[in-house]
Amino acid sequence: MEIQVLGPLTATLDGVSIVPTASKPRQLLALFAFQPGRIVPVGTLMEELWSSHLPQSAMTTLQTYVLQLRRRLGTAMGPDSPGNAKEILATRHGGYVLQISADCVDVYRYEQLVADGQRAFESGEDAHAAEHFKSALAMWKGPTLVDVPAGTVLSIEILRLRESRLVTLERRIDADLRLGRHGDLVSELADLIARHPQHEGLHAQAMVALYRAGRQATALDVYRRLRKRLIDELGVEPSPQLQRLHQMILAVDPALDVLSGERRTSTFNLFAA
């Protein structure tokens, strides 16, 4: 079986899609995908489907949705399969379990690539870190479960993955900056700070990339616009890290042109006092 949640939900068995067309069974399949090989309690399934507004027939309806998933599995398996759908989506005491390996779900392969990249990043193996992070990010096909209605439980997973994707992108840019690829990053970072107008980490990366690309004035303008936005919208000044980076650019500090301080840190903290 192959399940993808980093984008639209897809799930195939022997090349045949098992994704239901109805929204509630789709939610169940997505939830099972985040818990491969582990029992998902009935209470968790009901919370995802109905939150605190359980219908009177909640248990019967849940069993109907599970039956629909099993029918999709059975169709994909075909009549000559040695097993049956109940062995793949099995009933256990207090819940159900999707009997597949974690490797069958893209999110687990993504998280392994991110972990490998982080280890390389912390060891100063910048080229390897950048490649691992790029491979992880390439697995995304769009917003997480963009075509699945999310209840309480799935919303938490979606938020977690959204944050993970952004952090992974930051670390990949950190590694590229260490490798001297600032010229290649300028346009990408311009787009990112436009889409994340209050994100100080991305703004710090943009300032460093621009400065190293010989665009000191533009780097200072990035800071000026961010500071104005933070003051106008939140009533706060930029962080001490960003203020120090701003002062270093104003002073044309030689430390900006080389990797200084601890290598096991982000660009945001690299020039912190």
mmCIF file of C-alpha atoms in Angstrom:
data_model
loop_
_atom_site.group_PDB
_atom_site.id
_atom_site.type_symbol
_atom_site.label_atom_id
_atom_site.label_comp_id
_atom_site.label_asym_id
_atom_site.label_seq_id
_atom_site.Cartn_x
_atom_site.Cartn_y
_atom_site.Cartn_z
ATOM 1 C CA MET A 1 0.000 0.000 0.000
ATOM 2 C CA GLU A 2 1.109 3.572 -0.694
ATOM 3 C CA ILE A 3 -0.482 6.553 1.085
ATOM 4 C CA GLN A 4 0.323 10.229 0.545
ATOM 5 C CA VAL A 5 -0.876 13.010 2.829
ATOM 6 C CA LEU A 6 1.648 15.726 1.866
ATOM 7 C CA GLY A 7 -0.820 17.285 -0.535
ATOM 8 C CA PRO A 8 -4.110 15.765 -1.734
ATOM 9 C CA LEU A 9 -4.900 12.439 -0.087
ATOM 10 C CA THR A 10 -3.930 9.496 -2.265
ATOM 11 C CA ALA A 11 -3.927 5.841 -1.276
ATOM 12 C CA THR A 12 -3.383 2.892 -3.572
ATOM 13 C CA LEU A 13 -3.210 -0.852 -3.120
ATOM 14 C CA ASP A 14 -1.722 -2.827 -6.000
ATOM 15 C CA GLY A 15 -2.084 0.290 -8.126
ATOM 16 C CA VAL A 16 -5.801 0.725 -7.394
ATOM 17 C CA SER A 17 -7.076 3.772 -5.520
ATOM 18 C CA ILE A 18 -8.795 3.046 -2.212
ATOM 19 C CA VAL A 19 -9.686 6.669 -1.407
ATOM 20 C CA PRO A 20 -13.450 6.991 -0.774
ATOM 21 C CA THR A 21 -15.429 9.757 -2.448
ATOM 22 C CA ALA A 22 -17.486 10.545 0.690
ATOM 23 C CA SER A 23 -15.896 13.018 3.100
ATOM 24 C CA LYS A 24 -16.234 11.142 6.405
ATOM 25 C CA PRO A 25 -14.612 7.901 5.213
ATOM 26 C CA ARG A 26 -11.844 10.044 3.670
ATOM 27 C CA GLN A 27 -11.262 11.585 7.090
ATOM 28 C CA LEU A 28 -11.001 8.126 8.636
ATOM 29 C CA LEU A 29 -8.494 6.943 6.041
ATOM 30 C CA ALA A 30 -6.388 10.065 6.556
ATOM 31 C CA LEU A 31 -6.436 9.579 10.317
ATOM 32 C CA PHE A 32 -5.412 5.929 10.002
ATOM 33 C CA ALA A 33 -2.546 7.029 7.749
ATOM 34 C CA PHE A 34 -1.014 8.995 10.622
ATOM 35 C CA GLN A 35 -1.119 5.910 12.871
ATOM 36 C CA PRO A 36 0.101 3.001 10.693
ATOM 37 C CA GLY A 37 0.268 -0.252 12.582
ATOM 38 C CA ARG A 38 -1.138 1.336 15.741
ATOM 39 C CA ILE A 39 -4.579 1.060 17.273
ATOM 40 C CA VAL A 40 -6.669 4.198 16.840
ATOM 41 C CA PRO A 41 -9.248 4.269 19.657
ATOM 42 C CA VAL A 42 -12.914 4.597 18.797
ATOM 43 C CA GLY A 43 -13.050 7.772 20.879
ATOM 44 C CA THR A 44 -10.338 9.394 18.748
ATOM 45 C CA LEU A 45 -12.136 8.465 15.541
ATOM 46 C CA MET A 46 -15.399 9.893 16.839
ATOM 47 C CA GLU A 47 -13.709 13.083 18.003
ATOM 48 C CA GLU A 48 -12.277 13.591 14.525
ATOM 49 C CA LEU A 49 -15.583 12.951 12.768
ATOM 50 C CA TRP A 50 -17.994 14.783 15.064
ATOM 51 C CA SER A 51 -16.034 16.602 17.799
ATOM 52 C CA SER A 52 -18.399 16.911 20.771
ATOM 53 C CA HIS A 53 -21.548 16.720 18.626
ATOM 54 C CA LEU A 54 -21.966 12.955 18.428
ATOM 55 C CA PRO A 55 -25.060 11.690 16.648
ATOM 56 C CA GLN A 56 -27.175 9.119 18.462
ATOM 57 C CA SER A 57 -26.094 6.481 15.971
ATOM 58 C CA ALA A 58 -22.404 7.397 16.168
ATOM 59 C CA MET A 59 -21.097 3.871 16.740
ATOM 60 C CA THR A 60 -23.223 2.345 14.002
ATOM 61 C CA THR A 61 -22.277 5.132 11.592
ATOM 62 C CA LEU A 62 -18.571 4.697 12.386
ATOM 63 C CA GLN A 63 -18.844 0.975 11.690
ATOM 64 C CA THR A 64 -20.512 1.797 8.367
ATOM 65 C CA TYR A 65 -17.614 4.058 7.390
ATOM 66 C CA VAL A 66 -15.104 1.355 8.319
ATOM 67 C CA LEU A 67 -17.082 -1.113 6.200
ATOM 68 C CA GLN A 68 -16.898 1.288 3.257
ATOM 69 C CA LEU A 69 -13.110 1.465 3.604
ATOM 70 C CA ARG A 70 -12.879 -2.309 3.769
ATOM 71 C CA ARG A 71 -14.936 -2.597 0.612
ATOM 72 C CA ARG A 72 -12.500 -0.302 -1.179
ATOM 73 C CA LEU A 73 -9.634 -2.434 0.097
ATOM 74 C CA GLY A 74 -11.363 -5.615 -0.983
ATOM 75 C CA THR A 75 -11.961 -4.306 -4.490
ATOM 76 C CA ALA A 76 -8.310 -3.333 -4.819
ATOM 77 C CA MET A 77 -7.127 -6.695 -3.501
ATOM 78 C CA GLY A 78 -9.255 -8.655 -5.944
ATOM 79 C CA PRO A 79 -10.876 -12.065 -5.509
ATOM 80 C CA ASP A 80 -7.623 -13.997 -5.763
ATOM 81 C CA SER A 81 -5.885 -12.229 -2.873
ATOM 82 C CA PRO A 82 -4.676 -14.620 -0.134
ATOM 83 C CA GLY A 83 -5.789 -12.174 2.587
ATOM 84 C CA ASN A 84 -8.859 -10.061 3.130
ATOM 85 C CA ALA A 85 -9.705 -6.454 3.920
ATOM 86 C CA LYS A 86 -10.393 -7.200 7.591
ATOM 87 C CA GLU A 87 -6.782 -8.217 8.010
ATOM 88 C CA ILE A 88 -5.560 -4.865 6.656
ATOM 89 C CA LEU A 89 -8.093 -2.667 8.475
ATOM 90 C CA ALA A 90 -8.466 -4.800 11.560
ATOM 91 C CA THR A 91 -10.771 -4.504 14.548
ATOM 92 C CA ARG A 92 -9.045 -4.425 17.910
ATOM 93 C CA HIS A 93 -10.301 -4.009 21.446
ATOM 94 C CA GLY A 94 -11.423 -0.404 21.708
ATOM 95 C CA GLY A 95 -10.521 0.625 18.175
ATOM 96 C CA TYR A 96 -9.164 -0.190 14.738
ATOM 97 C CA VAL A 97 -5.680 -0.545 13.250
ATOM 98 C CA LEU A 98 -4.447 -0.112 9.681
ATOM 99 C CA GLN A 99 -1.958 -2.955 9.361
ATOM 100 C CA ILE A 100 0.710 -1.361 7.208
ATOM 101 C CA SER A 101 4.316 -0.340 7.675
ATOM 102 C CA ALA A 102 5.114 3.295 8.408
ATOM 103 C CA ASP A 103 7.240 3.287 5.222
ATOM 104 C CA CYS A 104 4.011 3.037 3.235
ATOM 105 C CA VAL A 105 3.073 6.605 4.251
ATOM 106 C CA ASP A 106 4.926 9.559 2.738
ATOM 107 C CA VAL A 107 4.939 11.622 5.931
ATOM 108 C CA TYR A 108 7.141 9.093 7.702
ATOM 109 C CA ARG A 109 9.664 9.030 4.865
ATOM 110 C CA TYR A 110 9.589 12.839 4.873
ATOM 111 C CA GLU A 111 10.308 12.992 8.592
ATOM 112 C CA GLN A 112 13.210 10.561 8.230
ATOM 113 C CA LEU A 113 14.779 12.751 5.539
ATOM 114 C CA VAL A 114 14.337 15.807 7.767
ATOM 115 C CA ALA A 115 15.991 14.001 10.693
ATOM 116 C CA ASP A 116 18.897 12.924 8.479
ATOM 117 C CA GLY A 117 19.260 16.479 7.238
ATOM 118 C CA GLN A 118 19.251 17.900 10.745
ATOM 119 C CA ARG A 119 21.993 15.507 11.852
ATOM 120 C CA ALA A 120 24.115 16.527 8.870
ATOM 121 C CA PHE A 121 23.363 20.201 9.544
ATOM 122 C CA GLU A 122 24.480 19.940 13.168
ATOM 123 C CA SER A 123 27.656 18.136 12.086
ATOM 124 C CA GLY A 124 28.571 20.868 9.612
ATOM 125 C CA GLU A 125 27.989 18.603 6.596
ATOM 126 C CA ASP A 126 26.231 21.387 4.745
ATOM 127 C CA ALA A 127 26.041 19.815 1.282
ATOM 128 C CA HIS A 128 24.512 16.618 2.664
ATOM 129 C CA ALA A 129 22.124 18.615 4.855
ATOM 130 C CA ALA A 130 20.945 20.684 1.907
ATOM 131 C CA GLU A 131 20.334 17.570 -0.208
ATOM 132 C CA HIS A 132 18.362 15.801 2.520
ATOM 133 C CA PHE A 133 16.225 18.884 3.140
ATOM 134 C CA LYS A 134 15.622 19.370 -0.587
ATOM 135 C CA SER A 135 14.562 15.742 -0.972
ATOM 136 C CA ALA A 136 12.184 16.084 1.957
ATOM 137 C CA LEU A 137 10.615 19.266 0.592
ATOM 138 C CA ALA A 138 10.267 17.722 -2.866
ATOM 139 C CA MET A 139 7.855 15.174 -1.415
ATOM 140 C CA TRP A 140 5.216 17.856 -0.899
ATOM 141 C CA LYS A 141 2.528 18.007 -3.601
ATOM 142 C CA GLY A 142 0.571 20.873 -2.041
ATOM 143 C CA PRO A 143 -0.963 21.789 1.339
ATOM 144 C CA THR A 144 -1.419 18.812 3.652
ATOM 145 C CA LEU A 145 -4.689 16.939 2.983
ATOM 146 C CA VAL A 146 -5.972 19.850 0.945
ATOM 147 C CA ASP A 147 -8.971 17.787 -0.217
ATOM 148 C CA VAL A 148 -9.947 16.285 3.156
ATOM 149 C CA PRO A 149 -12.224 18.031 5.694
ATOM 150 C CA ALA A 150 -10.229 18.149 8.920
ATOM 151 C CA GLY A 151 -11.691 17.690 12.373
ATOM 152 C CA THR A 152 -9.995 18.255 15.720
ATOM 153 C CA VAL A 153 -7.376 15.503 15.445
ATOM 154 C CA LEU A 154 -6.380 15.959 11.809
ATOM 155 C CA SER A 155 -6.167 19.740 12.262
ATOM 156 C CA ILE A 156 -3.393 19.217 14.816
ATOM 157 C CA GLU A 157 -1.458 16.986 12.412
ATOM 158 C CA ILE A 158 -1.919 19.451 9.558
ATOM 159 C CA LEU A 159 -0.680 22.362 11.675
ATOM 160 C CA ARG A 160 2.318 20.319 12.851
ATOM 161 C CA LEU A 161 3.300 19.440 9.296
ATOM 162 C CA ARG A 162 2.793 23.007 8.068
ATOM 163 C CA GLU A 163 5.237 24.239 10.695
ATOM 164 C CA SER A 164 7.643 21.384 9.937
ATOM 165 C CA ARG A 165 7.645 22.275 6.248
ATOM 166 C CA LEU A 166 8.510 25.910 6.972
ATOM 167 C CA VAL A 167 11.264 24.993 9.456
ATOM 168 C CA THR A 168 12.730 22.502 6.994
ATOM 169 C CA LEU A 169 12.734 25.179 4.313
ATOM 170 C CA GLU A 170 14.572 27.547 6.676
ATOM 171 C CA ARG A 171 17.199 24.905 7.481
ATOM 172 C CA ARG A 172 17.714 24.179 3.786
ATOM 173 C CA ILE A 173 18.304 27.884 3.156
ATOM 174 C CA ASP A 174 20.668 28.005 6.147
ATOM 175 C CA ALA A 175 22.695 25.174 4.612
ATOM 176 C CA ASP A 176 22.715 26.860 1.193
ATOM 177 C CA LEU A 177 23.919 30.110 2.744
ATOM 178 C CA ARG A 178 26.763 28.226 4.440
ATOM 179 C CA LEU A 179 27.687 26.834 1.042
ATOM 180 C CA GLY A 180 27.946 30.326 -0.458
ATOM 181 C CA ARG A 181 24.816 30.032 -2.597
ATOM 182 C CA HIS A 182 23.485 33.445 -1.578
ATOM 183 C CA GLY A 183 23.136 34.627 -5.171
ATOM 184 C CA ASP A 184 20.792 31.746 -5.967
ATOM 185 C CA LEU A 185 18.664 32.466 -2.904
ATOM 186 C CA VAL A 186 17.821 36.138 -3.393
ATOM 187 C CA SER A 187 14.719 35.703 -5.548
ATOM 188 C CA GLU A 188 13.435 32.739 -3.531
ATOM 189 C CA LEU A 189 13.752 34.685 -0.288
ATOM 190 C CA ALA A 190 12.041 37.734 -1.814
ATOM 191 C CA ASP A 191 9.037 35.519 -2.500
ATOM 192 C CA LEU A 192 9.160 33.919 0.944
ATOM 193 C CA ILE A 193 9.247 37.171 2.928
ATOM 194 C CA ALA A 194 6.336 38.449 0.834
ATOM 195 C CA ARG A 195 4.334 35.360 1.810
ATOM 196 C CA HIS A 196 5.526 35.451 5.444
ATOM 197 C CA PRO A 197 5.692 39.193 6.143
ATOM 198 C CA GLN A 198 6.344 38.876 9.903
ATOM 199 C CA HIS A 199 8.749 35.938 9.870
ATOM 200 C CA GLU A 200 12.026 37.248 11.289
ATOM 201 C CA GLY A 201 14.080 34.172 10.460
ATOM 202 C CA LEU A 202 13.331 34.414 6.742
ATOM 203 C CA HIS A 203 13.978 38.164 6.814
ATOM 204 C CA ALA A 204 17.385 37.569 8.443
ATOM 205 C CA GLN A 205 18.248 35.088 5.698
ATOM 206 C CA ALA A 206 17.128 37.553 3.031
ATOM 207 C CA MET A 207 19.255 40.319 4.572
ATOM 208 C CA VAL A 208 22.356 38.114 4.673
ATOM 209 C CA ALA A 209 21.848 36.829 1.119
ATOM 210 C CA LEU A 210 21.334 40.334 -0.246
ATOM 211 C CA TYR A 211 24.331 41.747 1.606
ATOM 212 C CA ARG A 212 26.609 38.971 0.377
ATOM 213 C CA ALA A 213 25.279 39.514 -3.147
ATOM 214 C CA GLY A 214 26.486 43.118 -2.989
ATOM 215 C CA ARG A 215 23.054 44.635 -2.320
ATOM 216 C CA GLN A 216 23.578 46.330 1.028
ATOM 217 C CA ALA A 217 20.908 49.003 0.470
ATOM 218 C CA THR A 218 18.260 46.409 -0.397
ATOM 219 C CA ALA A 219 19.214 44.364 2.671
ATOM 220 C CA LEU A 220 18.707 47.446 4.854
ATOM 221 C CA ASP A 221 15.373 48.138 3.168
ATOM 222 C CA VAL A 222 14.194 44.621 4.046
ATOM 223 C CA TYR A 223 14.877 45.433 7.691
ATOM 224 C CA ARG A 224 13.217 48.854 7.467
ATOM 225 C CA ARG A 225 10.008 47.441 6.001
ATOM 226 C CA LEU A 226 9.854 44.599 8.520
ATOM 227 C CA ARG A 227 10.440 46.970 11.452
ATOM 228 C CA LYS A 228 7.648 49.278 10.262
ATOM 229 C CA ARG A 229 5.272 46.345 9.880
ATOM 230 C CA LEU A 230 6.041 44.964 13.343
ATOM 231 C CA ILE A 231 5.590 48.363 14.975
ATOM 232 C CA ASP A 232 2.415 49.228 13.060
ATOM 233 C CA GLU A 233 0.734 45.827 13.401
ATOM 234 C CA LEU A 234 2.062 44.440 16.683
ATOM 235 C CA GLY A 235 3.576 47.409 18.503
ATOM 236 C CA VAL A 236 6.944 45.663 18.923
ATOM 237 C CA GLU A 237 10.499 46.192 17.709
ATOM 238 C CA PRO A 238 12.412 43.502 15.812
ATOM 239 C CA SER A 239 14.208 40.925 17.939
ATOM 240 C CA PRO A 240 17.701 41.621 19.349
ATOM 241 C CA GLN A 241 19.160 39.153 16.820
ATOM 242 C CA LEU A 242 17.694 41.044 13.880
ATOM 243 C CA GLN A 243 18.658 44.419 15.309
ATOM 244 C CA ARG A 244 22.271 43.259 15.676
ATOM 245 C CA LEU A 245 22.308 41.937 12.118
ATOM 246 C CA HIS A 246 21.001 45.323 10.960
ATOM 247 C CA GLN A 247 23.801 47.122 12.810
ATOM 248 C CA MET A 248 26.410 44.778 11.341
ATOM 249 C CA ILE A 249 25.175 45.519 7.816
ATOM 250 C CA LEU A 250 25.280 49.257 8.520
ATOM 251 C CA ALA A 251 28.854 48.899 9.788
ATOM 252 C CA VAL A 252 29.883 46.628 6.868
ATOM 253 C CA ASP A 253 31.110 44.181 9.480
ATOM 254 C CA PRO A 254 33.618 41.682 7.978
ATOM 255 C CA ALA A 255 32.010 38.900 10.012
ATOM 256 C CA LEU A 256 29.061 39.012 7.612
ATOM 257 C CA ASP A 257 31.254 37.733 4.789
ATOM 258 C CA VAL A 258 32.382 34.572 6.543
ATOM 259 C CA LEU A 259 30.832 31.908 8.702
ATOM 260 C CA SER A 260 31.361 33.045 12.266
ATOM 261 C CA GLY A 261 30.370 31.724 15.644
ATOM 262 C CA GLU A 262 28.840 28.317 16.200
ATOM 263 C CA ARG A 263 28.112 26.442 12.980
ATOM 264 C CA ARG A 264 25.344 24.463 14.657
ATOM 265 C CA THR A 265 22.867 27.305 14.552
ATOM 266 C CA SER A 266 20.503 29.077 12.203
ATOM 267 C CA THR A 267 21.265 32.163 10.175
ATOM 268 C CA PHE A 268 18.888 34.024 12.489
ATOM 269 C CA ASN A 269 21.128 33.338 15.481
ATOM 270 C CA LEU A 270 24.474 33.299 13.681
ATOM 271 C CA PHE A 271 25.251 36.944 14.330
ATOM 272 C CA ALA A 272 23.493 37.266 17.692
ATOM 273 C CA ALA A 273 25.416 39.038 20.425
#
